Coordinates of C-alpha atoms in Angstrom, one line a residue:
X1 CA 0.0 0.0 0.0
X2 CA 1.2 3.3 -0.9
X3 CA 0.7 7.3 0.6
X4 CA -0.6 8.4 -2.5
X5 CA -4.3 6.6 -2.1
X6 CA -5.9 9.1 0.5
X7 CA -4.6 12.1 -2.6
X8 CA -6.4 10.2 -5.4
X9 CA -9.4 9.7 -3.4
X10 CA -10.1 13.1 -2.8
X11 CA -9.4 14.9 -6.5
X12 CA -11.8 12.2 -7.4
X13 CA -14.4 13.4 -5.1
X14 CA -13.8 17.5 -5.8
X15 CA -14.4 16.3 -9.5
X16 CA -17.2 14.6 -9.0
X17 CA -18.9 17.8 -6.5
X18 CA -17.5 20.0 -9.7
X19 CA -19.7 18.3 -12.4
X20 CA -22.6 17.9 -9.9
X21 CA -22.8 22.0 -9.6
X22 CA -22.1 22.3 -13.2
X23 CA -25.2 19.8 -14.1
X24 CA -27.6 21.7 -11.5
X25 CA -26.8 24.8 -13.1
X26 CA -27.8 23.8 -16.5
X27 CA -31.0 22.3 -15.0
X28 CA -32.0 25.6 -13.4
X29 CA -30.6 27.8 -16.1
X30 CA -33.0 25.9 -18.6
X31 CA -35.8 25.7 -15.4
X32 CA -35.2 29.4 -16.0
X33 CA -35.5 30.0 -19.6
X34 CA -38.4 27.5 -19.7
X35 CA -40.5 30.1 -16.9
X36 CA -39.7 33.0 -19.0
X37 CA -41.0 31.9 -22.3
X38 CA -44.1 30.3 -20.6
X39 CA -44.5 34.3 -18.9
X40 CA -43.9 35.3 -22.3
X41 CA -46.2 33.1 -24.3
X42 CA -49.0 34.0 -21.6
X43 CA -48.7 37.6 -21.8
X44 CA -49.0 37.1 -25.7
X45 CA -51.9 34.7 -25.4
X46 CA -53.7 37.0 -23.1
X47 CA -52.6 40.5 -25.5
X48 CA -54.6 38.3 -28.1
X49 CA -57.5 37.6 -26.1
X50 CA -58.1 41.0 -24.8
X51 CA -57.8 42.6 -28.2
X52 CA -60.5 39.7 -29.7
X53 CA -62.5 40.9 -27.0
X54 CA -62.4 44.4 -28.3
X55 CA -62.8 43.7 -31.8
X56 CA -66.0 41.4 -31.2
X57 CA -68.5 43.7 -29.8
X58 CA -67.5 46.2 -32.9
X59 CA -68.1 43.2 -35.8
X60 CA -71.3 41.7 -33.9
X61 CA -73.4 45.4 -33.8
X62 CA -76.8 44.8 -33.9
X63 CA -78.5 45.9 -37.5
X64 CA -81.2 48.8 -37.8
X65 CA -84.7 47.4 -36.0
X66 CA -85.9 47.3 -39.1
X67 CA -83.1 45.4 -40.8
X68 CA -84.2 47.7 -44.1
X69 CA -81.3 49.7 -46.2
X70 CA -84.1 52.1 -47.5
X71 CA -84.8 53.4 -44.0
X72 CA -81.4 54.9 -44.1
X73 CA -81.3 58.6 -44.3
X74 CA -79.1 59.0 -46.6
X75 CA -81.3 57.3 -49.3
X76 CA -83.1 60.4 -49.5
X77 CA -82.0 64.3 -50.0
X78 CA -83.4 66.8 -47.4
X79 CA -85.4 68.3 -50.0
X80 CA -87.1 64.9 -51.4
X81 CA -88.3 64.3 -48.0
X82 CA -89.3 67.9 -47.6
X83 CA -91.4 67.5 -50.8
X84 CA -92.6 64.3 -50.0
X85 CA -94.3 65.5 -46.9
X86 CA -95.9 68.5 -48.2
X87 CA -97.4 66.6 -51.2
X88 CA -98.4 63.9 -49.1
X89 CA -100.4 66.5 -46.9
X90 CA -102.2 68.1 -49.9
X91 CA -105.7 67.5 -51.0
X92 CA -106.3 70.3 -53.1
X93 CA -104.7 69.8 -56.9
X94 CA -103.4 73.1 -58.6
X95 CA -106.2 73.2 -60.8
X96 CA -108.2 73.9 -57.9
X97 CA -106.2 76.6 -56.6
X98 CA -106.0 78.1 -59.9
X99 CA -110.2 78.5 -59.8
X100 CA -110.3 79.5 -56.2
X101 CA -107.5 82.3 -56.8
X102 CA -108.4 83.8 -59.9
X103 CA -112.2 83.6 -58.3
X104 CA -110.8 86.3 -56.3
X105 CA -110.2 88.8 -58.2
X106 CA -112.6 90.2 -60.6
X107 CA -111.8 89.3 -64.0
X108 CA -108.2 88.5 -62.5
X109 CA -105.5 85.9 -64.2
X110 CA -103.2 84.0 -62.7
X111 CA -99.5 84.6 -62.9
X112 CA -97.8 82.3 -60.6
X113 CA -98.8 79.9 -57.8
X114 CA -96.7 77.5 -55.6
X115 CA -97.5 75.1 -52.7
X116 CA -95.9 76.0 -49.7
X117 CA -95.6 74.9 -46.2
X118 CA -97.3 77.7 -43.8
X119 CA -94.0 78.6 -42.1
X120 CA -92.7 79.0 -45.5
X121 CA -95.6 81.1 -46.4
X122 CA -95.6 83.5 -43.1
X123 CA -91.9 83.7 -44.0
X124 CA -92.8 85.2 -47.1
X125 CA -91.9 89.1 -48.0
X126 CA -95.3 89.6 -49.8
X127 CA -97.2 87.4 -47.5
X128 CA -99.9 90.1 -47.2
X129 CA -102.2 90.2 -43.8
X130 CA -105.8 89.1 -44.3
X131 CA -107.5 91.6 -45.9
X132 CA -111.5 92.4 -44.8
X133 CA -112.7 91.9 -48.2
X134 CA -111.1 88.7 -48.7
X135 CA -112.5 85.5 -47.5
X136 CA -110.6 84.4 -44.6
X137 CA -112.1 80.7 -42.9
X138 CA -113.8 81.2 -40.1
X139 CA -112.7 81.5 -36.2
X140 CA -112.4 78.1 -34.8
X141 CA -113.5 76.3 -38.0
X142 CA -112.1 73.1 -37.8
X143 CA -111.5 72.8 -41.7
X144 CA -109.2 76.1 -41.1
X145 CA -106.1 76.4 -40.9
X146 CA -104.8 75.2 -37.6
X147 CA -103.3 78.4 -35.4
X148 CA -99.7 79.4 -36.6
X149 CA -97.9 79.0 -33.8
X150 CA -99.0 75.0 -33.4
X151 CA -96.1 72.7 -34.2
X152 CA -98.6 71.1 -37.3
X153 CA -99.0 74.9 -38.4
X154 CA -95.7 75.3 -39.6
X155 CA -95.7 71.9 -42.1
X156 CA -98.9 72.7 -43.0
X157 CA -99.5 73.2 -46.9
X158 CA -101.0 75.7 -48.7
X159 CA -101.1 77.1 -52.3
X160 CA -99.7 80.9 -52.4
X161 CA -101.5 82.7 -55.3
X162 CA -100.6 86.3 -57.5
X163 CA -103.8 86.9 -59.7
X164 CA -103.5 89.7 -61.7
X165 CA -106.7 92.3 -62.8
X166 CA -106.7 93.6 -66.1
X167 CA -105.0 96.9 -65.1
X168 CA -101.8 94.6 -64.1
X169 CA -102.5 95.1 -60.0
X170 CA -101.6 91.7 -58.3
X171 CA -103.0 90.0 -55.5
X172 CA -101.5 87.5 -53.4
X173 CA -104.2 85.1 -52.3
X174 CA -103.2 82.1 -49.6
X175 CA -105.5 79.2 -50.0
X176 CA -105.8 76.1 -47.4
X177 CA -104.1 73.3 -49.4
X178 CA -105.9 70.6 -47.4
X179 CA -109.6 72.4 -46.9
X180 CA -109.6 74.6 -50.1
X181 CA -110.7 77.8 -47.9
X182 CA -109.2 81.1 -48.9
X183 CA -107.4 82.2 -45.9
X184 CA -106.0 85.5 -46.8
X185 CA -106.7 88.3 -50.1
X186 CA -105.2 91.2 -50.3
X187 CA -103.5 93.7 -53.3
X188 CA -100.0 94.0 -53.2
X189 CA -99.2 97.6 -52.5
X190 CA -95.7 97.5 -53.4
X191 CA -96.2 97.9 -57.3
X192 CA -94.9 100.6 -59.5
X193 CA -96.7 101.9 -62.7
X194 CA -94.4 100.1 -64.6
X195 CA -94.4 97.0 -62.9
X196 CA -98.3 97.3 -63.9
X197 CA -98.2 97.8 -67.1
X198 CA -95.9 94.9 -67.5
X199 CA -97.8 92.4 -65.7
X200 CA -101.0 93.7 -67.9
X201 CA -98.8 93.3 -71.1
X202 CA -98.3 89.8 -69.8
X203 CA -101.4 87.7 -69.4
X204 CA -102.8 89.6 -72.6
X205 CA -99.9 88.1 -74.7
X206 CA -100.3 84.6 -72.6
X207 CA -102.4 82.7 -75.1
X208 CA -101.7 79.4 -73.1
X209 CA -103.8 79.2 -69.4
X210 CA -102.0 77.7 -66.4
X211 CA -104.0 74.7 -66.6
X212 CA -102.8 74.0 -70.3
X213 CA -99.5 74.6 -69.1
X214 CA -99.1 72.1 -66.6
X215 CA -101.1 69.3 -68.7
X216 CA -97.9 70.4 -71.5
X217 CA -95.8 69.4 -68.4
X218 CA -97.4 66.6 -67.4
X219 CA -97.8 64.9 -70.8
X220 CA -93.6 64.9 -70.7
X221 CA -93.6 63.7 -67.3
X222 CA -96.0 62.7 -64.7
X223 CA -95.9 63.7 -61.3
X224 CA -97.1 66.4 -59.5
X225 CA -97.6 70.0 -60.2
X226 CA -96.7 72.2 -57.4
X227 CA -95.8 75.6 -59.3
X228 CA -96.7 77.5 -62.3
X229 CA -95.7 81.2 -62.8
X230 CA -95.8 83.4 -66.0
X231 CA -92.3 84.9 -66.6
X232 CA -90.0 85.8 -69.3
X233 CA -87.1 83.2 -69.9
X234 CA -83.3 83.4 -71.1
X235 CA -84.1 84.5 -74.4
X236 CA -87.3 86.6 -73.8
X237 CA -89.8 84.3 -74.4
X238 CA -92.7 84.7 -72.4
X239 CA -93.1 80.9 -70.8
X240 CA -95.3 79.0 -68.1
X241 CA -92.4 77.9 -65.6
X242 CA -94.3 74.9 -64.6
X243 CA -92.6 72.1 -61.4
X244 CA -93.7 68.9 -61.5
X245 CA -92.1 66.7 -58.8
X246 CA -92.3 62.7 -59.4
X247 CA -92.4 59.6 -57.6
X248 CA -89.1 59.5 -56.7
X249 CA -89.7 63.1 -55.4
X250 CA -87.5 64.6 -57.5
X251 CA -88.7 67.8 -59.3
X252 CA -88.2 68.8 -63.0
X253 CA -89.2 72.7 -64.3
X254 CA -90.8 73.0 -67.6
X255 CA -91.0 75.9 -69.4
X256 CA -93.9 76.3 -71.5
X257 CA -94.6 78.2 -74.3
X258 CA -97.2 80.6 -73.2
X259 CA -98.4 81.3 -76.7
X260 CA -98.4 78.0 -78.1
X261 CA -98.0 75.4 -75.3
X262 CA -94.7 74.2 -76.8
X263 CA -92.2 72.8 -74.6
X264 CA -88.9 75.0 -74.8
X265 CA -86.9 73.9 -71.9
X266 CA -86.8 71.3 -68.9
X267 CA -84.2 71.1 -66.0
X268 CA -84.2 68.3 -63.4
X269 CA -83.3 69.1 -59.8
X270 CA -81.9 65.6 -58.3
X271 CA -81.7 67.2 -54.6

């Protein structure tokens, strides 16, 4: 036996401690590494979920009640729909308002008519205030006009009349649209000599009536007549401007010969 055995013994031992510590750190470094990407792959995981509970709520909104793309406002122009209501409230045709206006004034001729809504008619410059000698409905009537300051007042419509007498004095007449009663007659006092004569010169040269103006219209495109008025055009010609609006509620302008009844012009307003 030799004094080198007690030596060997222990380097073997210090070895074997060495490679021991070296093998535990490789099992907690990859212990380690193993957490951490676990951490990291749960974070991720639960970055997607919360962000697929955000989008859902946003790609599952409940449709319009009536599950309808026509309902949509934007399927119709602010104007369409104010012309929809206002026709849709009418009863009395323009040929109707023609006879009660001209009935008016004696021996008086139409020169322009146009259905408005009464706020639009109050608004009017040459809305005139009811006259005594015109033939306003009575107090209270319940085929009147309802009072002007009610909320259906304002919508309401009505056909605003100039009939003009021989001597070329206008009258603005407002007829009910709905009842047919006259509500207002009164001579516009704001008329020069001139402006007189003019309007004289102009419904003796008008060979064409109102009513054979808007049947011109109509025969090019049906719909609705909701003005007529008697002016010259571009080129001087004396001509029925004549608005028909149609089922789409769309309005086209006509203008009609007033001598021979001859369409000369027609413009479509798609607003």
């Amino acid at each position: 036996m030799t004094c080198d055995s007690p030596s060997k013994n222990t380097g073997f031992l210090r070895a074997h401690r060495v490679r021991a510590a070296g093998v535990a750190c490789v099992v907690l470094t990859a212990a380690l590494l193993t957490g951490c990407g676990q951490d990291s792959g749960s974070t991720s995981a639960s970055t997607k979920t919360s962000e697929a509970a955000r989008a859902v709520p946003e790609a599952t909104k409940s449709p319009s009640p009536s599950g309808s793309e026509s309902a949509s406002p934007g399927q119709m122009t602010e104007d369409q729909q104010e012309r929809k209501d206002l026709i849709s409230a009418t009863k009395v045709t323009y040929d109707k308002a023609v006879t009660t206006a001209e009935g008016e004034v004696k021996g008086g001729k139409l020169v322009d008519l146009e259905l408005k809504t009464a706020e639009d008619a109050a608004d009017d410059d040459e809305s005139p205030s009811p006259s005594p000698t015109g033939s306003p409905s009575p107090t209270g009537s319940p085929t009147g006009s309802p009072s002007p300051t009610g909320s259906a007042a304002a919508g309401a419509p009505q056909w605003v009349a100039t009939v003009a007498a021989r001597t070329g004095t206008k009258h603005k007449v407002h007829i009910d649209a709905v009842s047919g009663k006259v509500l207002s007659s009164a001579e516009d006092s704001d008329q020069s000599t001139s402006d007189k004569a003019k309007t004289a010169k102009r419904i003796t040269q008008a060979k064409q009536t109102p009513q054979q103006a808007a049947k011109a219209a109509l025969a090019k495109q049906q719909g609705t007549v909701t003005a007529l008025d008697l002016d010259d055009n571009d080129q001087g010609t004396l001509v029925w401007k004549t608005d028909v609006v149609t089922k789409d509620w769309k309005k086209t302008t006509f203008d009609i010969d007033a001598s021979n009844g001859s369409v000369t012009h027609q413009e479509t307003d798609n607003d």
